[in-house]
Every structure is written in structure tokens, then in C-alpha cells.
Amino acid sequence: MTEQTSSVEDAAATPVEDATPTPVEDGTTTPVEAPAALPPAPEEAPAVAAPEAVPTAVDPEVPSTAVGAEVPPAPVRKDRRVLRALLRWTAATVVFAAVGTSVAYGITRMDRTDVPGLATESDGRWDYPTITRPPLPSGSPRPLAESNRTGTHYADLRRLVLPAPKGAHADAALRGTDGWLATKTFLAEYATRDDRETVGQQLTDNGLRHIAARGWTTPDGTHTRIYLLQFDSVVVADEVNSPGLTSYNMPNYALRGAERTMADDRFPDRAAVDDVVRHAYDEIKPYGAEQVRQAYLSAGDTLALIVQSRKGTAKAVPFQQTVVLQSQLLG
């Protein structure tokens, strides 16, 4: 149904930070200390008493030394040469060991693509800008905090919509008025008139407050639309999500160009964000003019719909990356 994808934990390449990020340790490497300088070789090797000569074999060609005869001292010059050579080799070994250690440490600190011969091609992730949660009003809890029983997003909802990745062209139709989108523009995502009327009535009955949205098209032709719908409480948003708009196997209402859609079973469960309910769906082959991917997210008092479509096939990795990042922003 869809191509096999890499880990979505990796796909979310741009972590979501709070407005005042916590400092982290920098990635600089620790310099390797140079080995301590060795002491200079002594000018004279200390005199060592020669052991008493005890012949172990008799060679007829070499006269033996009588027991008790005086033995001449060993040549000092030769000992000095041996000692100095030994010191030089020891110093060289220490230096090469230190240099080798620093090189190995540097290699382990490099990114894979920084090491010649180990570069890898992109897996399709988009280059999102630094993503930061907007600040909360003083004394206000996070939407999914235990103390926030209504799940209210106290931050401006318009600042909780995921920004477009680098190189994308913004969709002016989703800018709305002052950043708020008309409900009819959101309802235009659904395939039939009857479905648009039914969904619209659900939103009215459940007290929809407003909709924030953003859309863009990347150079490869992928069109992304993100809608955030805010209600009065987490209880209401959950009801609109399920059983209102979603079910386990398929969405309750088809989107334009995706009349035959089923649950995306290749979206890894380990990519879930705590306390954010996700329903991801993928169009069933044969696709129409475009392949359509979609996901509903329920987080506190807010319901999100993310749609990606592309002529031919819509790639799984950027879709999963977008869903995970938007989940983190709402969490």
C-alpha cells in the first residue's frame, strides 16, 4: 500500500522547544592533552659492578677466564647508546599513541556524512526551521498538564500551527482573516456536499470556537494542509474526534480525492506523542490523480487535521515527520 519507511523517531529531525529552551551541553570535543615531556637521558650511565664470571662451557678456541681473575668493566659508551635509543623509541610511542587517540575521538564525534566514504543520501525528511512553542500567559498550565482539567491551550492557537519547511511555497488560501480560517474553507476538504453539511453541523453543535490553518507546497509537488479546530474543553474535542470524525479502520467522512481510505498500519506506534490521540489514514490503490494521506490529532481542547497529497504518490517520511512535529507542538 505504501513504501517502507525509516524510523519516525529519526524522521522528526527538528525537535520542538519551549519558548525558553533549557541550555544543553555544547558538542565541542575535549582537547587531548599532550604527553608529559620525558626527562633528558643521563650523561653517564651509573656504574654497575660486573658479576663474577662463571664459565658454563669450554670452547677450545676461546681461552677461559680463571675463577677469581679480575673482570674488566663493561663498555660505558655502548650502554649510553642503548639507553638513549630506548628513550627515543619510548617518546615516539607515547606521541603516536596520543595522536591516534585524538584522531579516533574526533572521528567518533563526527556526523556520518562528515566522514568521507560514509555519506548517506537523504531519506526524504524536510528541512523545518527551529520550532518553538509560544509562551504561555503568566501562571497558565500546559494543555496536557494534570492541573489543566479542561485541556485548554492558553497559547494563541495561530502560533501552534506547524511552520512550513524551508523552500516551500505558502498557500494563500489558508491564511484566513487575521490568521483565523472560515469554517467553509475547512469543510471544502470533504468529498461530498452531504458530508460537508454533516460535518459542519457537528462543529456547530459542539461549539467550535475558531480554526487556525496553514498550507504549503514543496518543490516536489507535495501539497500540505494543516487545520487546528479549538473547542471549549478536552471532552468536547474528543467527542468530535471519535466517534464524530474518525473510527479505528477508516475516517467517517471521505476527503476530496480519497474516497477509499484505510488506517495507515505502517505508521510506527513508537512515534506516538504522550496524551495526543492520533488516527492516521492512507488512500487505497489504485490512487486517483493524487495519493492522499491524512491524520486526525486530538490534544486537549484542540482537534487537528493534517492532509498531504501529491501527484502519483505522496511520500510517507515527510508525512510522518509533519504529523509528529505537529503533535509535539500541541502537546
Short mmCIF file of C-alpha atoms in Angstrom, two decimals:
data_model
loop_
_atom_site.label_atom_id
_atom_site.label_comp_id
_atom_site.label_asym_id
_atom_site.label_seq_id
_atom_site.Cartn_x
_atom_site.Cartn_y
_atom_site.Cartn_z
CA MET A 1 0.00 0.00 0.00
CA THR A 2 2.80 2.40 0.90
CA GLU A 3 6.55 2.21 0.69
CA GLN A 4 8.54 1.01 3.72
CA THR A 5 9.86 3.96 5.72
CA SER A 6 12.62 4.64 8.16
CA SER A 7 12.12 5.29 11.85
CA VAL A 8 9.75 8.14 12.53
CA GLU A 9 11.77 9.00 15.61
CA ASP A 10 14.51 9.91 13.15
CA ALA A 11 12.07 11.48 10.77
CA ALA A 12 11.25 14.12 13.27
CA ALA A 13 14.57 15.79 12.74
CA THR A 14 13.61 19.17 14.24
CA PRO A 15 12.79 18.91 17.95
CA VAL A 16 10.07 21.17 19.35
CA GLU A 17 11.43 23.51 22.02
CA ASP A 18 9.73 25.65 24.63
CA ALA A 19 9.90 29.43 24.28
CA THR A 20 12.74 29.46 26.83
CA PRO A 21 14.77 26.40 25.89
CA THR A 22 16.82 24.65 28.54
CA PRO A 23 20.55 25.05 27.91
CA VAL A 24 22.25 21.92 26.82
CA GLU A 25 25.88 20.99 26.70
CA ASP A 26 27.64 22.01 23.53
CA GLY A 27 29.03 19.45 21.13
CA THR A 28 32.64 20.61 21.27
CA THR A 29 35.27 17.95 21.70
CA THR A 30 37.62 17.78 24.68
CA PRO A 31 41.19 18.52 23.62
CA VAL A 32 43.59 15.65 24.03
CA GLU A 33 46.45 16.56 26.40
CA ALA A 34 49.95 16.21 25.02
CA PRO A 35 52.09 13.59 26.78
CA ALA A 36 54.37 14.91 29.52
CA ALA A 37 57.93 15.62 28.43
CA LEU A 38 60.37 12.83 29.24
CA PRO A 39 63.44 13.66 31.37
CA PRO A 40 66.68 14.02 29.42
CA ALA A 41 68.94 11.00 29.16
CA PRO A 42 71.70 10.93 31.77
CA GLU A 43 75.16 11.80 30.50
CA GLU A 44 76.70 8.84 32.19
CA ALA A 45 75.09 5.55 32.99
CA PRO A 46 75.65 4.58 36.63
CA ALA A 47 78.46 2.14 37.12
CA VAL A 48 77.25 -1.37 37.79
CA ALA A 49 79.50 -3.98 39.34
CA ALA A 50 80.11 -6.78 36.91
CA PRO A 51 79.04 -10.20 38.17
CA GLU A 52 81.65 -12.79 38.81
CA ALA A 53 82.41 -14.68 35.60
CA VAL A 54 81.41 -18.31 35.78
CA PRO A 55 82.24 -20.25 32.62
CA THR A 56 79.37 -22.50 31.53
CA ALA A 57 81.16 -24.15 28.63
CA VAL A 58 84.66 -24.63 27.42
CA ASP A 59 85.47 -23.53 23.91
CA PRO A 60 88.87 -24.68 22.75
CA GLU A 61 89.22 -21.63 20.54
CA VAL A 62 88.50 -19.09 23.30
CA PRO A 63 90.71 -19.04 26.39
CA SER A 64 88.69 -19.40 29.56
CA THR A 65 88.89 -16.93 32.43
CA ALA A 66 90.25 -18.27 35.61
CA VAL A 67 87.96 -18.21 38.59
CA GLY A 68 88.85 -15.27 40.78
CA ALA A 69 90.54 -13.32 37.98
CA GLU A 70 89.71 -9.65 37.70
CA VAL A 71 86.98 -8.95 35.11
CA PRO A 72 87.21 -5.68 33.11
CA PRO A 73 84.13 -3.36 33.37
CA ALA A 74 81.54 -3.34 30.54
CA PRO A 75 81.94 -0.57 27.94
CA VAL A 76 80.01 2.53 29.12
CA ARG A 77 79.62 4.14 25.67
CA LYS A 78 77.64 1.22 24.31
CA ASP A 79 75.29 1.30 27.31
CA ARG A 80 74.60 5.02 26.76
CA ARG A 81 73.71 4.44 23.11
CA VAL A 82 71.28 1.68 24.04
CA LEU A 83 69.67 3.78 26.77
CA ARG A 84 69.22 6.81 24.52
CA ALA A 85 67.74 4.70 21.74
CA LEU A 86 65.33 3.17 24.20
CA LEU A 87 64.24 6.62 25.43
CA ARG A 88 63.73 7.89 21.88
CA TRP A 89 61.53 4.91 20.96
CA THR A 90 59.52 5.30 24.18
CA ALA A 91 58.87 9.01 23.48
CA ALA A 92 57.85 8.28 19.88
CA THR A 93 55.45 5.55 21.02
CA VAL A 94 53.74 7.90 23.52
CA VAL A 95 53.36 10.68 20.93
CA PHE A 96 51.89 8.39 18.28
CA ALA A 97 49.51 6.87 20.82
CA ALA A 98 48.26 10.35 21.83
CA VAL A 99 47.79 11.44 18.21
CA GLY A 100 45.99 8.21 17.35
CA THR A 101 43.66 8.61 20.32
CA SER A 102 42.74 12.19 19.36
CA VAL A 103 42.05 11.20 15.74
CA ALA A 104 39.84 8.30 16.82
CA TYR A 105 37.97 10.58 19.24
CA GLY A 106 37.42 13.15 16.51
CA ILE A 107 36.02 10.54 14.12
CA THR A 108 33.54 9.28 16.70
CA ARG A 109 32.28 12.85 17.24
CA MET A 110 31.64 13.47 13.53
CA ASP A 111 28.29 13.08 11.85
CA ARG A 112 28.14 10.17 9.46
CA THR A 113 28.01 12.50 6.48
CA ASP A 114 31.17 14.29 7.65
CA VAL A 115 33.32 11.18 7.26
CA PRO A 116 34.49 10.57 3.67
CA GLY A 117 33.07 7.34 2.30
CA LEU A 118 30.27 7.18 4.88
CA ALA A 119 27.93 9.84 3.47
CA THR A 120 24.31 8.72 3.07
CA GLU A 121 21.56 10.04 0.85
CA SER A 122 18.62 11.92 2.35
CA ASP A 123 15.70 9.74 3.46
CA GLY A 124 13.22 12.39 2.37
CA ARG A 125 12.87 14.41 5.56
CA TRP A 126 12.03 18.07 5.11
CA ASP A 127 14.20 20.86 6.48
CA TYR A 128 11.96 22.55 9.03
CA PRO A 129 13.08 25.75 10.77
CA THR A 130 13.68 25.80 14.52
CA ILE A 131 10.31 25.13 16.13
CA THR A 132 9.48 26.76 19.46
CA ARG A 133 6.30 26.63 21.49
CA PRO A 134 4.82 30.09 22.06
CA PRO A 135 4.99 31.42 25.63
CA LEU A 136 2.05 30.87 27.95
CA PRO A 137 0.32 33.65 29.85
CA SER A 138 1.76 34.01 33.34
CA GLY A 139 0.52 31.26 35.66
CA SER A 140 -1.19 29.26 32.89
CA PRO A 141 -0.54 25.49 32.72
CA ARG A 142 0.38 23.47 29.65
CA PRO A 143 -2.68 21.99 27.85
CA LEU A 144 -1.94 18.42 28.90
CA ALA A 145 -0.83 19.17 32.45
CA GLU A 146 -2.71 17.35 35.22
CA SER A 147 -3.78 20.66 36.71
CA ASN A 148 -5.39 21.69 33.39
CA ARG A 149 -8.58 19.62 33.60
CA THR A 150 -10.21 21.22 30.56
CA GLY A 151 -7.12 20.70 28.38
CA THR A 152 -7.19 24.35 27.37
CA HIS A 153 -4.48 25.68 25.06
CA TYR A 154 -3.83 29.08 26.63
CA ALA A 155 -1.28 29.98 23.95
CA ASP A 156 -2.50 31.65 20.76
CA LEU A 157 -3.72 28.79 18.56
CA ARG A 158 -2.44 30.54 15.43
CA ARG A 159 1.09 30.17 16.79
CA LEU A 160 0.62 26.45 17.35
CA VAL A 161 0.29 25.63 13.65
CA LEU A 162 3.44 23.97 12.32
CA PRO A 163 5.53 26.34 10.15
CA ALA A 164 6.32 25.46 6.55
CA PRO A 165 9.64 23.76 5.78
CA LYS A 166 12.42 25.60 4.00
CA GLY A 167 11.87 26.04 0.27
CA ALA A 168 8.08 25.58 0.43
CA HIS A 169 5.59 27.94 -1.19
CA ALA A 170 2.83 29.16 1.17
CA ASP A 171 -0.84 28.52 0.34
CA ALA A 172 -2.50 31.94 0.50
CA ALA A 173 -5.99 30.39 0.55
CA LEU A 174 -5.39 29.07 4.09
CA ARG A 175 -4.20 32.33 5.63
CA GLY A 176 -7.75 33.37 6.51
CA THR A 177 -8.58 36.71 8.10
CA ASP A 178 -6.16 37.74 10.84
CA GLY A 179 -5.00 34.12 10.86
CA TRP A 180 -8.48 32.67 11.53
CA LEU A 181 -9.93 30.47 8.80
CA ALA A 182 -13.57 30.44 7.74
CA THR A 183 -15.31 27.14 8.58
CA LYS A 184 -16.49 26.70 4.98
CA THR A 185 -12.86 26.68 3.78
CA PHE A 186 -12.11 23.80 6.14
CA LEU A 187 -15.27 21.93 5.10
CA ALA A 188 -14.17 22.14 1.45
CA GLU A 189 -11.69 19.33 2.22
CA TYR A 190 -14.56 16.81 2.32
CA ALA A 191 -15.63 14.99 -0.81
CA THR A 192 -19.41 15.35 -0.94
CA ARG A 193 -21.91 18.09 -0.21
CA ASP A 194 -23.78 15.85 2.23
CA ASP A 195 -20.58 15.16 4.18
CA ARG A 196 -19.71 18.85 4.32
CA GLU A 197 -23.14 19.67 5.71
CA THR A 198 -22.99 16.84 8.26
CA VAL A 199 -19.52 17.74 9.50
CA GLY A 200 -20.41 21.43 9.60
CA GLN A 201 -23.44 20.68 11.77
CA GLN A 202 -21.27 18.64 14.16
CA LEU A 203 -18.88 21.56 14.55
CA THR A 204 -21.73 23.94 15.25
CA ASP A 205 -23.42 21.62 17.74
CA ASN A 206 -20.18 21.17 19.66
CA GLY A 207 -19.42 24.86 19.93
CA LEU A 208 -16.44 25.27 17.59
CA ARG A 209 -14.59 28.42 18.70
CA HIS A 210 -12.27 29.05 15.74
CA ILE A 211 -9.93 27.42 13.20
CA ALA A 212 -6.25 28.21 12.59
CA ALA A 213 -4.63 26.81 9.46
CA ARG A 214 -1.56 26.80 7.25
CA GLY A 215 -0.73 25.22 3.90
CA TRP A 216 2.24 24.96 1.56
CA THR A 217 3.61 23.18 -1.50
CA THR A 218 7.16 21.81 -1.57
CA PRO A 219 9.33 21.72 -4.72
CA ASP A 220 8.48 18.04 -5.32
CA GLY A 221 4.78 18.94 -5.66
CA THR A 222 3.57 17.74 -2.25
CA HIS A 223 0.65 19.88 -1.03
CA THR A 224 0.23 20.08 2.76
CA ARG A 225 -2.77 21.47 4.68
CA ILE A 226 -2.97 21.71 8.49
CA TYR A 227 -6.14 22.72 10.35
CA LEU A 228 -6.44 23.28 14.11
CA LEU A 229 -10.01 23.37 15.47
CA GLN A 230 -10.45 24.61 19.04
CA PHE A 231 -13.41 23.76 21.31
CA ASP A 232 -14.34 24.58 24.91
CA SER A 233 -12.79 21.51 26.53
CA VAL A 234 -10.94 18.27 26.01
CA VAL A 235 -14.19 16.33 26.47
CA VAL A 236 -15.83 18.10 23.53
CA ALA A 237 -12.78 17.80 21.27
CA ASP A 238 -12.54 14.07 22.00
CA GLU A 239 -16.20 13.59 21.07
CA VAL A 240 -15.80 15.42 17.78
CA ASN A 241 -12.72 13.33 17.01
CA SER A 242 -14.26 9.96 17.87
CA PRO A 243 -16.93 8.86 17.26
CA GLY A 244 -17.56 12.09 15.34
CA LEU A 245 -14.98 12.16 12.53
CA THR A 246 -12.85 9.05 12.94
CA SER A 247 -13.01 5.34 13.57
CA TYR A 248 -10.31 2.71 14.02
CA ASN A 249 -10.20 1.42 10.43
CA MET A 250 -11.21 4.44 8.36
CA PRO A 251 -12.34 8.06 8.61
CA ASN A 252 -16.08 8.56 8.88
CA TYR A 253 -16.11 11.10 6.05
CA ALA A 254 -14.02 10.90 2.88
CA LEU A 255 -11.77 13.76 1.79
CA ARG A 256 -11.60 15.03 -1.77
CA GLY A 257 -9.69 12.61 -3.97
CA ALA A 258 -9.55 9.93 -1.26
CA GLU A 259 -12.85 8.11 -1.34
CA ARG A 260 -11.22 4.75 -0.47
CA THR A 261 -9.07 5.13 2.63
CA MET A 262 -7.94 2.77 5.38
CA ALA A 263 -5.87 3.00 8.56
CA ASP A 264 -2.15 3.53 7.89
CA ASP A 265 -0.71 0.42 9.56
CA ARG A 266 2.83 1.42 8.59
CA PHE A 267 2.85 4.50 10.81
CA PRO A 268 5.06 3.26 13.70
CA ASP A 269 3.40 3.13 17.10
CA ARG A 270 6.64 4.25 18.77
CA ALA A 271 6.22 7.64 17.08
CA ALA A 272 3.24 8.42 19.29
CA VAL A 273 3.34 11.57 21.43
CA ASP A 274 2.12 11.19 25.01
CA ASP A 275 -1.54 12.17 25.56
CA VAL A 276 -2.07 13.05 21.88
CA VAL A 277 -4.58 10.73 20.18
CA ARG A 278 -3.65 10.02 16.56
CA HIS A 279 -5.62 8.42 13.72
CA ALA A 280 -3.55 8.17 10.51
CA TYR A 281 -5.05 7.00 7.20
CA ASP A 282 -3.75 6.24 3.73
CA GLU A 283 -5.54 6.03 0.40
CA ILE A 284 -6.04 2.57 -1.07
CA LYS A 285 -4.66 1.75 -4.52
CA PRO A 286 -5.43 2.47 -7.27
CA TYR A 287 -4.96 6.14 -6.45
CA GLY A 288 -6.72 8.91 -8.28
CA ALA A 289 -4.84 11.85 -9.75
CA GLU A 290 -3.04 12.19 -6.41
CA GLN A 291 -2.32 9.97 -3.44
CA VAL A 292 -3.82 11.45 -0.28
CA ARG A 293 -2.57 10.88 3.27
CA GLN A 294 -4.42 12.23 6.31
CA ALA A 295 -4.22 12.21 10.09
CA TYR A 296 -6.50 13.44 12.87
CA LEU A 297 -4.93 14.51 16.17
CA SER A 298 -6.79 15.15 19.42
CA ALA A 299 -4.82 17.11 22.04
CA GLY A 300 -6.62 18.82 24.88
CA ASP A 301 -9.32 21.17 23.63
CA THR A 302 -7.98 21.08 20.06
CA LEU A 303 -8.60 18.78 17.11
CA ALA A 304 -6.16 18.81 14.18
CA LEU A 305 -6.49 17.55 10.62
CA ILE A 306 -3.31 17.12 8.55
CA VAL A 307 -3.61 16.36 4.84
CA GLN A 308 -0.83 15.70 2.31
CA SER A 309 -1.40 14.96 -1.35
CA ARG A 310 0.89 14.54 -4.33
CA LYS A 311 0.52 13.53 -7.95
CA GLY A 312 1.47 9.88 -8.30
CA THR A 313 2.50 9.01 -4.74
CA ALA A 314 2.72 11.01 -1.52
CA LYS A 315 5.89 10.06 0.34
CA ALA A 316 5.48 8.53 3.78
CA VAL A 317 8.50 10.06 5.56
CA PRO A 318 7.61 13.78 5.27
CA PHE A 319 4.00 12.96 6.17
CA GLN A 320 5.04 11.12 9.32
CA GLN A 321 7.56 13.85 10.17
CA THR A 322 4.88 16.54 9.82
CA VAL A 323 2.37 14.63 11.96
CA VAL A 324 4.89 14.02 14.76
CA LEU A 325 6.07 17.65 14.87
CA GLN A 326 2.51 18.99 14.92
CA SER A 327 1.69 16.53 17.72
CA GLN A 328 4.61 17.82 19.75
CA LEU A 329 3.54 21.43 19.28
CA LEU A 330 0.07 20.64 20.58
CA GLY A 331 1.33 18.53 23.50
#
